[in-house]
Coordinates of C-alpha atoms and ligand atoms in Angstrom, one line a residue:
Chain A
X78 CA -4.7 46.8 -37.0
X79 CA -1.7 43.7 -37.8
X80 CA -0.4 44.3 -34.9
X81 CA -3.8 43.2 -32.9
X82 CA -3.2 40.1 -35.7
X83 CA -0.7 39.3 -34.6
X84 CA -1.3 39.7 -30.3
X85 CA -3.7 37.2 -30.6
X86 CA -2.1 34.3 -32.8
X87 CA 0.0 35.0 -29.6
X88 CA -2.4 34.6 -27.4
X89 CA -3.9 31.9 -29.0
X90 CA -1.3 29.5 -30.6
X91 CA -0.7 28.2 -26.3
X92 CA -4.3 26.6 -26.1
X93 CA -3.9 25.7 -30.0
X94 CA -1.2 24.1 -29.4
X95 CA -2.4 21.8 -26.9
X96 CA -5.5 21.1 -27.4
X97 CA -5.5 21.9 -31.4
X98 CA -8.5 23.9 -30.3
X99 CA -10.2 20.8 -28.4
X100 CA -10.8 21.5 -24.2
X101 CA -8.2 20.7 -22.6
X102 CA -8.1 19.8 -19.0
X103 CA -6.7 22.3 -15.7
X104 CA -2.8 19.6 -15.3
X105 CA -3.6 19.9 -19.6
X106 CA -4.5 17.0 -20.6
X107 CA -6.3 17.3 -24.0
X108 CA -10.0 15.8 -24.7
X109 CA -9.0 12.2 -27.1
X110 CA -10.4 12.7 -30.0
X111 CA -11.7 8.8 -31.2
X112 CA -12.6 7.3 -28.7
X113 CA -15.8 6.7 -29.4
X114 CA -14.8 4.1 -32.0
X115 CA -12.5 2.4 -30.2
X116 CA -13.2 -1.4 -28.6
X117 CA -14.7 -1.8 -25.2
X118 CA -14.1 -2.9 -22.4
X119 CA -17.4 -3.0 -20.2
X120 CA -20.9 -1.8 -19.2
X121 CA -21.6 -0.3 -16.1
X122 CA -25.3 1.6 -14.6
X123 CA -25.3 3.4 -11.5
X124 CA -29.1 3.2 -9.9
X125 CA -27.5 6.5 -7.7
X126 CA -27.3 8.8 -10.5
X127 CA -28.8 7.0 -12.8
X128 CA -26.5 7.0 -15.3
X129 CA -25.5 4.3 -17.8
X130 CA -21.6 4.0 -18.7
X131 CA -18.9 3.0 -21.1
X132 CA -15.7 2.8 -20.8
X133 CA -13.2 2.4 -24.3
X134 CA -9.4 0.9 -24.0
X135 CA -7.3 2.2 -27.0
X136 CA -5.1 -0.8 -28.2
X137 CA -3.3 -0.8 -25.3
X138 CA -5.7 -0.5 -23.0
X139 CA -7.3 -3.9 -24.7
X140 CA -4.6 -5.2 -25.2
X141 CA -3.6 -5.4 -21.8
X142 CA -6.5 -5.7 -20.4
X143 CA -6.8 -9.3 -22.3
X144 CA -3.7 -10.9 -21.3
X145 CA -4.0 -9.0 -17.5
X146 CA -0.7 -7.3 -18.3
X147 CA -0.4 -5.0 -15.2
X148 CA 0.8 -2.3 -14.1
X149 CA -1.0 -1.1 -17.5
X150 CA 2.4 0.0 -20.1
X151 CA 3.3 3.5 -21.4
X152 CA 0.0 4.4 -23.6
X153 CA -2.7 2.9 -22.4
X154 CA -5.5 5.5 -22.6
X155 CA -9.4 4.2 -20.9
X156 CA -12.3 6.4 -21.9
X157 CA -15.3 6.3 -19.8
X158 CA -18.7 8.2 -20.6
X159 CA -22.0 8.7 -18.7
X160 CA -25.5 8.6 -20.3
X161 CA -28.5 9.3 -18.0
X162 CA -30.7 5.8 -17.8
X163 CA -33.7 5.6 -19.7
X164 CA -36.5 3.7 -19.8
X165 CA -36.9 2.3 -23.4
X166 CA -40.0 3.8 -25.1
X167 CA -41.2 0.5 -26.4
X168 CA -40.2 -1.4 -24.1
X169 CA -39.8 0.6 -20.3
X170 CA -38.3 -2.5 -18.6
X171 CA -34.8 -2.1 -21.0
X172 CA -32.3 0.6 -19.4
X173 CA -30.3 2.1 -22.6
X174 CA -29.1 5.1 -22.5
X175 CA -30.4 9.1 -23.2
X176 CA -28.9 12.4 -22.9
X177 CA -24.5 12.4 -23.3
X178 CA -23.2 13.5 -19.1
X179 CA -19.7 13.7 -19.5
X180 CA -16.4 11.2 -20.3
X181 CA -12.9 11.3 -18.6
X182 CA -9.9 10.0 -19.3
X183 CA -7.2 8.2 -17.8
X184 CA -4.4 7.9 -19.7
X185 CA -0.7 5.8 -19.0
X186 CA 2.8 7.5 -18.5
X187 CA 4.7 6.5 -15.6
X188 CA 7.1 8.8 -15.4
X189 CA 5.4 12.1 -16.2
X190 CA 2.2 11.2 -13.8
X191 CA 4.1 9.3 -11.0
X192 CA 2.9 11.5 -8.1
X193 CA -0.8 10.0 -9.0
X194 CA -0.1 6.1 -9.6
X195 CA 1.2 7.4 -13.0
X196 CA -1.9 8.3 -14.6
X197 CA -3.4 11.1 -15.8
X198 CA -6.9 12.6 -15.5
X199 CA -8.9 14.3 -17.3
X200 CA -12.8 14.9 -16.9
X201 CA -15.3 16.8 -20.0
X202 CA -19.2 17.9 -18.6
X203 CA -21.4 18.8 -21.2
X204 CA -22.0 19.0 -25.4
X205 CA -19.9 21.7 -25.4
X206 CA -17.2 18.9 -22.7
X207 CA -16.1 22.1 -20.2
X208 CA -13.2 20.8 -19.0
X209 CA -14.2 20.3 -15.0
X210 CA -12.1 21.3 -12.2
X211 CA -10.5 25.0 -11.0
X212 CA -6.7 23.6 -11.8
X213 CA -4.8 20.9 -11.9
X214 CA -5.0 19.6 -7.8
X215 CA -8.6 17.6 -9.3
X216 CA -6.7 14.5 -9.8
X217 CA -6.4 14.4 -6.1
X218 CA -9.9 13.9 -6.5
X219 CA -9.8 11.3 -9.0
X220 CA -6.8 9.6 -7.1
X221 CA -9.0 9.2 -4.6
X222 CA -11.7 7.9 -5.5
X223 CA -8.9 5.5 -7.3
X224 CA -7.3 4.6 -4.9
X225 CA -9.1 1.2 -3.0
X226 CA -8.3 -0.5 -6.4
X227 CA -4.1 0.4 -6.2
X228 CA -3.1 -3.5 -6.2
X229 CA -5.5 -3.2 -10.1
X230 CA -3.0 -0.5 -11.3
X231 CA -6.1 1.4 -9.8
X232 CA -8.4 0.4 -12.5
X233 CA -12.2 -0.8 -10.9
X234 CA -13.4 -2.1 -14.6
X235 CA -12.3 -5.7 -15.9
X236 CA -12.8 -6.4 -20.1
X237 CA -16.6 -8.5 -19.9
X238 CA -15.3 -11.4 -21.5
X239 CA -17.9 -13.4 -23.8
X240 CA -17.3 -18.0 -24.4
Chain B
X1378 CA -12.7 -50.2 -41.0
X1379 CA -11.3 -47.8 -43.7
X1380 CA -15.5 -47.1 -44.8
X1381 CA -16.1 -46.6 -40.7
X1382 CA -14.6 -43.4 -41.0
X1383 CA -15.8 -43.0 -44.1
X1384 CA -19.2 -42.4 -43.4
X1385 CA -17.9 -40.7 -41.0
X1386 CA -16.9 -38.2 -42.2
X1387 CA -19.3 -37.6 -44.5
X1388 CA -22.1 -37.9 -41.3
X1389 CA -20.1 -35.0 -39.9
X1390 CA -19.5 -32.7 -43.3
X1391 CA -23.2 -31.0 -43.4
X1392 CA -22.5 -30.0 -38.9
X1393 CA -18.8 -28.7 -41.0
X1394 CA -19.5 -26.4 -42.9
X1395 CA -22.2 -24.8 -42.3
X1396 CA -20.8 -23.6 -38.7
X1397 CA -17.3 -24.7 -39.2
X1398 CA -16.9 -26.1 -36.2
X1399 CA -19.9 -24.0 -34.5
X1400 CA -22.6 -24.1 -32.9
X1401 CA -26.0 -23.2 -35.3
X1402 CA -28.9 -22.7 -34.4
X1403 CA -31.7 -23.9 -35.5
X1404 CA -32.7 -22.0 -39.1
X1405 CA -29.0 -23.1 -39.6
X1406 CA -26.9 -20.0 -38.4
X1407 CA -23.9 -20.5 -36.9
X1408 CA -22.1 -18.5 -34.2
X1409 CA -20.5 -15.0 -35.8
X1410 CA -17.4 -15.3 -34.4
X1411 CA -15.6 -11.3 -33.4
X1412 CA -18.2 -9.9 -32.9
X1413 CA -17.0 -8.6 -29.6
X1414 CA -14.1 -7.2 -31.0
X1415 CA -17.4 -4.8 -33.1
X1416 CA -17.4 -1.1 -32.1
X1417 CA -20.4 -1.1 -29.7
X1418 CA -23.9 0.1 -30.4
X1419 CA -25.1 1.1 -26.9
X1420 CA -25.0 0.2 -23.7
X1421 CA -28.3 -1.8 -22.0
X1422 CA -29.4 -2.5 -18.5
X1423 CA -32.7 -4.2 -17.1
X1424 CA -32.9 -4.7 -13.5
X1425 CA -36.3 -7.4 -13.6
X1426 CA -33.3 -10.1 -15.2
X1427 CA -31.0 -9.0 -13.5
X1428 CA -29.1 -8.4 -17.4
X1429 CA -26.5 -5.9 -18.4
X1430 CA -25.9 -5.9 -21.4
X1431 CA -24.3 -4.5 -24.9
X1432 CA -25.6 -4.4 -28.7
X1433 CA -22.2 -4.7 -30.7
X1434 CA -22.7 -4.1 -34.6
X1435 CA -20.2 -5.1 -37.8
X1436 CA -19.0 -2.2 -40.0
X1437 CA -22.0 -2.2 -41.7
X1438 CA -24.3 -2.1 -39.3
X1439 CA -22.5 0.8 -37.6
X1440 CA -22.1 2.8 -40.7
X1441 CA -25.5 2.6 -40.8
X1442 CA -26.1 3.5 -37.1
X1443 CA -24.4 6.4 -37.8
X1444 CA -26.0 7.8 -41.2
X1445 CA -29.6 7.2 -40.1
X1446 CA -30.6 4.3 -43.1
X1447 CA -33.6 2.5 -43.2
X1448 CA -33.8 -0.2 -43.5
X1449 CA -30.7 -1.8 -42.2
X1450 CA -28.8 -3.1 -45.5
X1451 CA -28.2 -6.5 -46.0
X1452 CA -24.7 -7.3 -44.4
X1453 CA -25.9 -5.6 -41.2
X1454 CA -25.5 -8.1 -38.4
X1455 CA -25.5 -6.9 -34.6
X1456 CA -25.1 -8.4 -31.2
X1457 CA -26.7 -8.5 -28.3
X1458 CA -24.5 -10.1 -24.9
X1459 CA -25.9 -10.1 -21.8
X1460 CA -23.7 -11.6 -18.8
X1461 CA -25.5 -11.4 -14.5
X1462 CA -24.9 -7.5 -13.6
X1463 CA -23.5 -7.8 -10.2
X1464 CA -22.0 -4.7 -8.3
X1465 CA -18.4 -4.2 -7.8
X1466 CA -17.2 -5.7 -4.7
X1467 CA -14.7 -2.3 -3.8
X1468 CA -18.0 0.2 -5.2
X1469 CA -21.1 -1.4 -4.3
X1470 CA -23.4 1.7 -6.6
X1471 CA -21.4 0.8 -9.8
X1472 CA -23.4 -2.3 -11.1
X1473 CA -20.9 -4.8 -14.0
X1474 CA -21.1 -7.9 -15.8
X1475 CA -20.1 -11.3 -14.0
X1476 CA -21.7 -14.1 -15.3
X1477 CA -22.2 -14.4 -19.6
X1478 CA -25.4 -15.4 -20.7
X1479 CA -25.6 -15.4 -24.0
X1480 CA -24.9 -13.7 -27.2
X1481 CA -28.5 -13.0 -29.7
X1482 CA -27.9 -12.0 -33.3
X1483 CA -30.3 -10.4 -35.7
X1484 CA -28.3 -11.0 -39.8
X1485 CA -29.8 -8.9 -42.7
X1486 CA -30.8 -10.4 -45.2
X1487 CA -33.8 -9.0 -47.4
X1488 CA -34.7 -11.3 -50.0
X1489 CA -33.3 -14.9 -47.6
X1490 CA -35.4 -13.8 -44.1
X1491 CA -37.8 -11.9 -46.3
X1492 CA -41.0 -13.7 -42.9
X1493 CA -38.7 -12.2 -40.9
X1494 CA -38.3 -8.1 -42.0
X1495 CA -35.8 -9.2 -43.4
X1496 CA -33.6 -10.3 -40.6
X1497 CA -32.2 -13.5 -39.2
X1498 CA -32.6 -14.2 -35.2
X1499 CA -29.3 -16.5 -33.9
X1500 CA -29.3 -16.9 -29.6
X1501 CA -26.3 -19.1 -28.2
X1502 CA -27.1 -19.8 -24.4
X1503 CA -24.1 -20.4 -21.1
X1504 CA -20.7 -20.8 -21.0
X1505 CA -21.4 -24.4 -24.0
X1506 CA -23.3 -21.8 -25.9
X1507 CA -26.0 -24.2 -26.7
X1508 CA -27.6 -23.8 -29.5
X1509 CA -31.4 -22.3 -28.6
X1510 CA -34.3 -23.6 -29.7
X1511 CA -36.3 -26.9 -30.7
X1512 CA -36.7 -25.5 -34.0
X1513 CA -36.6 -23.1 -37.1
X1514 CA -39.5 -22.2 -35.4
X1515 CA -38.5 -20.9 -32.8
X1516 CA -38.0 -17.5 -34.5
X1517 CA -41.4 -16.5 -34.1
X1518 CA -40.6 -15.1 -30.3
X1519 CA -37.8 -13.5 -31.7
X1520 CA -40.0 -11.4 -34.2
X1521 CA -42.9 -11.0 -32.1
X1522 CA -41.1 -9.3 -30.1
X1523 CA -39.1 -6.5 -32.3
X1524 CA -42.7 -6.4 -34.3
X1525 CA -43.6 -2.8 -31.3
X1526 CA -40.2 -1.3 -33.3
X1527 CA -41.3 -2.3 -36.8
X1528 CA -41.5 1.9 -37.7
X1529 CA -37.9 1.1 -36.8
X1530 CA -37.0 -1.7 -39.5
X1531 CA -37.5 -4.1 -35.9
X1532 CA -34.3 -2.3 -34.1
X1533 CA -35.2 -1.2 -31.0
X1534 CA -31.3 -0.6 -30.1
X1535 CA -29.9 2.7 -31.0
X1536 CA -26.5 4.2 -31.4
X1537 CA -25.3 5.9 -28.5
X1538 CA -23.4 8.7 -29.4
X1539 CA -21.5 11.8 -27.9
X1540 CA -20.4 15.1 -28.8
Ligands
HEC1938 C1 -16.3 9.0 -6.2 C2 -15.2 7.9 -6.6 C3 -15.0 8.5 -8.0 C4 -14.6 9.3 -8.0 C5 -14.2 10.3 -8.2 C6 -13.8 9.0 -9.4 N1 -13.8 7.9 -10.7 FE1 -13.5 7.1 -11.8 N2 -14.5 5.6 -11.0 C7 -14.8 4.3 -10.1 C8 -16.0 3.9 -10.4 C9 -16.5 3.5 -9.6 C10 -15.4 3.5 -11.9 C11 -15.7 1.4 -12.5 C12 -16.8 2.2 -13.4 C13 -18.2 2.7 -12.7 O1 -18.7 2.7 -11.7 O2 -19.3 3.7 -14.0 C14 -14.7 4.4 -12.3 C15 -13.8 4.5 -13.3 C16 -13.3 5.1 -14.5 C17 -12.6 5.2 -15.5 C18 -12.4 3.5 -16.5 C19 -10.7 2.8 -16.2 C20 -11.5 2.9 -14.1 O3 -10.9 2.2 -13.1 O4 -12.2 1.6 -14.6 C21 -11.8 6.2 -15.9 C22 -11.2 6.8 -17.2 C23 -12.4 7.0 -14.8 N3 -12.7 6.7 -13.7 C24 -11.3 8.5 -14.6 C25 -12.2 9.7 -13.5 C26 -11.1 10.7 -13.6 C27 -10.7 11.4 -15.0 C28 -11.8 11.3 -12.6 C29 -12.0 12.7 -11.6 C30 -12.2 13.7 -13.0 C31 -12.0 10.1 -12.3 N4 -13.1 8.8 -12.6 C32 -12.9 10.1 -10.3 C33 -15.1 5.8 -9.3 C34 -14.8 7.3 -9.4
HEC1939 C1 -40.0 -10.2 -25.0 C2 -39.1 -9.7 -25.8 C3 -38.4 -9.9 -26.4 C4 -37.0 -11.0 -26.9 C5 -38.4 -11.7 -26.4 C6 -36.5 -11.0 -27.8 N1 -35.6 -9.9 -27.9 FE1 -34.2 -9.8 -28.9 N2 -34.3 -7.3 -27.5 C7 -35.3 -6.8 -27.0 C8 -35.6 -5.6 -26.5 C9 -35.9 -4.7 -25.6 C10 -33.6 -5.1 -27.1 C11 -33.3 -3.9 -26.5 C12 -31.6 -4.3 -25.9 C13 -32.3 -4.1 -24.8 O1 -33.8 -4.5 -24.2 O2 -31.3 -4.9 -24.4 C14 -33.4 -6.1 -27.9 C15 -32.3 -5.8 -28.3 C16 -31.7 -7.5 -29.2 C17 -30.6 -7.2 -30.1 C18 -30.1 -5.7 -31.0 C19 -30.5 -4.8 -31.9 C20 -32.0 -4.1 -31.3 O3 -32.5 -4.5 -31.9 O4 -31.7 -3.3 -30.2 C21 -30.2 -8.6 -31.4 C22 -29.7 -8.4 -31.6 C23 -31.7 -8.8 -30.3 N3 -32.4 -8.7 -29.1 C24 -31.7 -10.5 -30.6 C25 -33.5 -11.5 -30.4 C26 -33.1 -12.2 -30.4 C27 -32.1 -14.0 -31.7 C28 -34.6 -13.2 -29.8 C29 -34.7 -14.5 -30.1 C30 -34.6 -15.4 -30.1 C31 -34.8 -12.2 -29.8 N4 -34.0 -11.1 -29.2 C32 -35.7 -11.9 -28.7 C33 -36.6 -7.1 -26.7 C34 -37.0 -9.1 -27.5

């Protein structure tokens, strides 16, 4: 019995060590907690998918956004959250978020993620935050789609500014 | 000369005292600074107007949103910012913010703003943040439109949550 418990603990250790119980993407990036309290870079809307989105940045990301620093410094993290878009029940011309769809991250580490422009990609899908991708190769899909904005360090979103 | 300068200072004092140089709405509410760094409550999209929006909350607002407190406590401030919505030049199915249109505030003070559900309303338009409204009566337009959500303390927007 003692041996079985011991074996189970040893088997679980890597997962716990990496993600501390959080879901982990196939390339080893765990879900980054607390992003919902970060400052927002901008909203976006996809009528083809019927999604409304927020792009958040950690402190390093917001500073780089405001100062126009490119490439983004190591330690930059951006999180993009998508919700299904619905009409407001009391004011139908307004489109608002409904159900959580997914959260995606871009984590900057120029050396570690050299093969994909210095960015580590991760996506977690649905209420259960299921890690996206069969294996670490899933990042090619992300990187491929972000290549048209290589000139902006692979980032689509700009800071939505106010006077 | 001394008298003229003195008279000018006395004339300018009320404006400075109220808004510290910031624009002031006809009902006396000055532009509230720093709201762009607040946490975001939710995005919204208006295809009839071609606007994309963010609704921000100060600390009191975010706490009340997360805990579901109604009516919102005194000191709650929400800011809604509208930008014109454009297609992303590198990815046209994504709709993103372009030019700043306006910022609107709702400030909770149950006693002070008793006549309008406990909320003080203010709107500032365009890059120059021109106060909206000919006189203090402009708030009837705001209050009227927010009355369908009286049951939610006159607030349309809910917190866009994540798992
Ligand atoms: C089909 C194209 C496409 C694919 C595939 C794609 N992205 Fe993006 N991504 C975009 C666009 C366009 C934006 C701009 C915001 C928007 O449209 O909502 C974006 C924005 C982002 C952002 C916010 C920072 C920025 O660049 O604006 C993150 C984070 C992100 N994507 C992560 C990912 C991850 C992780 C994957 C893969 C698991 C991925 N993306 C795959 C098109 C794509
Ligand atoms: C034509 C209807 C209408 C009028 C007039 C109106 N609002 Fe609103 N307001 C809305 C709707 C609908 C929302 C929900 C978010 C959205 O649609 O963008 C909202 C949201 C807001 C919010 C965010 C908090 C919330 O209730 O969701 C603020 C702040 C706000 N309005 C301020 C004002 C001010 C200030 C005025 C007047 C100067 C005003 N509104 C006039 C319809 C209106």
